[in-house]
Short mmCIF file of C-alpha atoms in Angstrom, two decimals:
data_model
loop_
_atom_site.label_atom_id
_atom_site.label_comp_id
_atom_site.label_asym_id
_atom_site.label_seq_id
_atom_site.Cartn_x
_atom_site.Cartn_y
_atom_site.Cartn_z
CA MET A 1 -31.40 6.58 2.14
CA ASP A 2 -32.01 10.82 0.19
CA LEU A 3 -29.58 13.08 -0.35
CA ARG A 4 -29.50 15.25 2.70
CA GLU A 5 -28.87 11.59 4.96
CA LEU A 6 -26.55 10.65 2.47
CA ALA A 7 -24.44 14.44 3.56
CA ASP A 8 -25.71 14.42 6.98
CA ARG A 9 -23.49 10.91 7.31
CA LEU A 10 -20.40 11.95 5.16
CA GLU A 11 -20.33 14.89 7.84
CA ILE A 12 -21.09 13.11 11.10
CA THR A 13 -18.25 10.35 10.10
CA ASP A 14 -15.82 13.64 9.32
CA LEU A 15 -16.84 14.43 13.05
CA LEU A 16 -15.50 11.05 13.81
CA GLY A 17 -12.19 12.22 11.97
CA ARG A 18 -12.12 15.21 13.22
CA TYR A 19 -12.03 14.24 17.42
CA ALA A 20 -8.94 11.30 16.01
CA ARG A 21 -6.90 14.47 14.52
CA ALA A 22 -6.87 16.44 17.45
CA VAL A 23 -6.27 14.37 20.12
CA ASP A 24 -3.20 12.68 18.02
CA SER A 25 -1.91 15.82 16.76
CA GLY A 26 -2.24 17.66 20.28
CA GLN A 27 -3.89 20.65 18.84
CA TRP A 28 -6.57 20.69 21.64
CA HIS A 29 -8.21 23.62 20.31
CA LEU A 30 -9.59 21.66 17.12
CA LEU A 31 -12.23 19.87 20.03
CA ASP A 32 -13.95 22.86 19.15
CA HIS A 33 -14.74 21.96 16.12
CA VAL A 34 -16.05 18.33 17.60
CA PHE A 35 -18.28 19.03 20.82
CA THR A 36 -20.63 21.76 22.05
CA PRO A 37 -19.36 24.28 24.40
CA ASP A 38 -22.13 21.75 26.95
CA ALA A 39 -20.49 18.89 25.80
CA VAL A 40 -20.40 15.94 28.30
CA ILE A 41 -17.35 13.45 27.45
CA ASP A 42 -16.75 10.76 29.68
CA TYR A 43 -13.46 7.96 29.54
CA ARG A 44 -13.98 6.71 33.08
CA SER A 45 -14.14 3.10 31.25
CA ALA A 46 -10.37 3.55 30.53
CA GLY A 47 -9.37 5.20 33.90
CA GLY A 48 -10.30 8.87 32.66
CA ILE A 49 -12.45 11.64 34.01
CA ARG A 50 -16.09 12.99 33.38
CA GLY A 51 -16.88 16.61 32.93
CA THR A 52 -16.62 19.63 30.26
CA ARG A 53 -14.91 20.16 27.03
CA ALA A 54 -12.85 22.50 28.60
CA GLU A 55 -11.93 20.07 31.53
CA VAL A 56 -11.77 16.84 29.77
CA THR A 57 -9.60 19.38 26.94
CA ALA A 58 -7.11 20.19 30.14
CA TRP A 59 -7.14 16.66 31.28
CA LEU A 60 -5.80 15.12 27.60
CA ALA A 61 -3.50 17.72 27.29
CA ASP A 62 -2.03 16.88 30.12
CA VAL A 63 -1.97 12.87 30.44
CA LEU A 64 -1.47 12.51 27.00
CA SER A 65 2.11 14.84 27.18
CA GLY A 66 4.17 11.96 27.88
CA TRP A 67 2.54 9.72 24.76
CA PRO A 68 3.18 12.24 21.54
CA GLY A 69 3.42 9.26 19.46
CA ARG A 70 0.04 8.73 19.28
CA LEU A 71 -2.80 7.39 16.30
CA HIS A 72 -6.83 6.41 16.54
CA LEU A 73 -8.36 4.06 13.90
CA ILE A 74 -12.34 4.66 13.84
CA GLY A 75 -14.17 2.36 12.18
CA SER A 76 -17.91 0.39 11.84
CA VAL A 77 -19.60 3.58 12.05
CA THR A 78 -23.54 3.07 13.05
CA ILE A 79 -25.44 6.32 12.98
CA SER A 80 -29.44 6.20 13.91
CA PHE A 81 -31.37 9.71 13.67
CA ASP A 82 -33.75 10.73 16.24
CA GLY A 83 -37.62 10.43 14.47
CA PRO A 84 -39.18 9.52 10.96
CA GLY A 85 -39.13 13.38 9.66
CA PRO A 86 -36.72 16.09 8.53
CA GLY A 87 -37.26 17.83 11.01
CA ALA A 88 -36.65 15.29 13.91
CA ARG A 89 -33.31 14.78 12.20
CA ASP A 90 -31.56 17.18 13.62
CA GLU A 91 -29.92 14.38 16.54
CA ALA A 92 -28.57 10.80 15.96
CA ALA A 93 -26.76 8.19 18.37
CA VAL A 94 -23.68 7.09 16.68
CA SER A 95 -21.42 4.20 17.74
CA ALA A 96 -17.82 3.91 16.78
CA ALA A 97 -15.06 0.63 16.94
CA PHE A 98 -11.96 2.25 17.91
CA THR A 99 -8.14 1.34 18.62
CA ASP A 100 -5.77 3.61 19.57
CA THR A 101 -1.89 3.22 20.59
CA LEU A 102 0.04 5.19 22.50
CA ALA A 103 3.60 5.39 22.37
CA PRO A 104 6.32 6.84 24.80
CA SER A 105 8.38 10.04 24.68
CA ARG A 106 12.19 9.77 23.83
CA GLU A 107 12.03 10.95 27.90
CA MET A 108 10.18 7.86 29.06
CA VAL A 109 11.33 5.41 26.80
CA ALA A 110 15.90 6.77 28.63
CA ALA A 111 14.49 6.06 31.96
CA GLY A 112 13.10 2.50 30.92
CA THR A 113 10.08 2.52 29.41
CA ALA A 114 9.02 0.26 26.64
CA GLY A 115 6.82 -0.24 24.10
CA LEU A 116 3.52 1.06 23.11
CA LEU A 117 0.05 1.69 25.19
CA ARG A 118 -2.88 -0.07 22.59
CA GLY A 119 -6.64 0.49 23.35
CA GLY A 120 -9.84 -0.61 21.57
CA GLY A 121 -13.80 -0.72 22.23
CA TRP A 122 -15.91 1.23 21.00
CA TYR A 123 -16.83 5.59 21.07
CA HIS A 124 -20.89 6.40 21.64
CA HIS A 125 -21.59 9.33 20.86
CA ARG A 126 -24.60 11.76 21.10
CA VAL A 127 -24.70 14.37 18.08
CA CYS A 128 -27.23 17.21 17.25
CA ARG A 129 -26.70 19.58 13.82
CA THR A 130 -25.78 23.39 14.93
CA PRO A 131 -25.45 26.42 12.96
CA ASP A 132 -21.61 25.63 12.44
CA GLY A 133 -22.39 21.87 11.55
CA TRP A 134 -22.77 18.54 13.52
CA ARG A 135 -21.57 18.46 16.58
CA SER A 136 -21.05 16.11 19.83
CA ARG A 137 -22.94 16.99 22.66
CA GLU A 138 -22.04 13.59 24.35
CA LEU A 139 -18.70 11.34 24.25
CA VAL A 140 -18.82 7.77 26.50
CA GLU A 141 -16.04 6.13 26.09
CA GLU A 142 -16.12 2.29 25.94
CA GLN A 143 -12.78 1.06 26.54
CA SER A 144 -13.46 -3.27 26.10
CA TRP A 145 -9.14 -4.01 25.73
CA ARG A 146 -6.08 -2.47 26.88
CA THR A 147 -2.68 -4.09 26.74
CA ILE A 148 0.89 -2.70 27.04
CA THR A 149 3.79 -4.02 24.70
CA GLY A 150 7.21 -4.19 24.34
#
């Protein structure tokens, strides 16, 4: 592994952290630094939508507004670069395991909503090198489990 590949791997891993930070903090504009403008994002395995960056950002802001306590943990990252040569390494397939926890708002607790919503699975990204660094042009969530506790 050469220095450029190491740097690319670090930047792609940082991209996954930026995604988690944007969703968990509700700073939706940060998703502009995660996804390309024409990205397609697919949350259907979790009961969500498939759409453009703008469509999914608006949907997330609406759906997650009642769950202000959010935390994603992302790990077990695998990165497979396309092609053998340096010029062919401008795209990669990325898979990363995740768990997420959603906690209800005070209003939801007062209305009788108890516990936490937890889930996990895999995020599958197609990423590409852009003038602004690595960005995801496709995300497919593969949710493998979901529980409600409490």
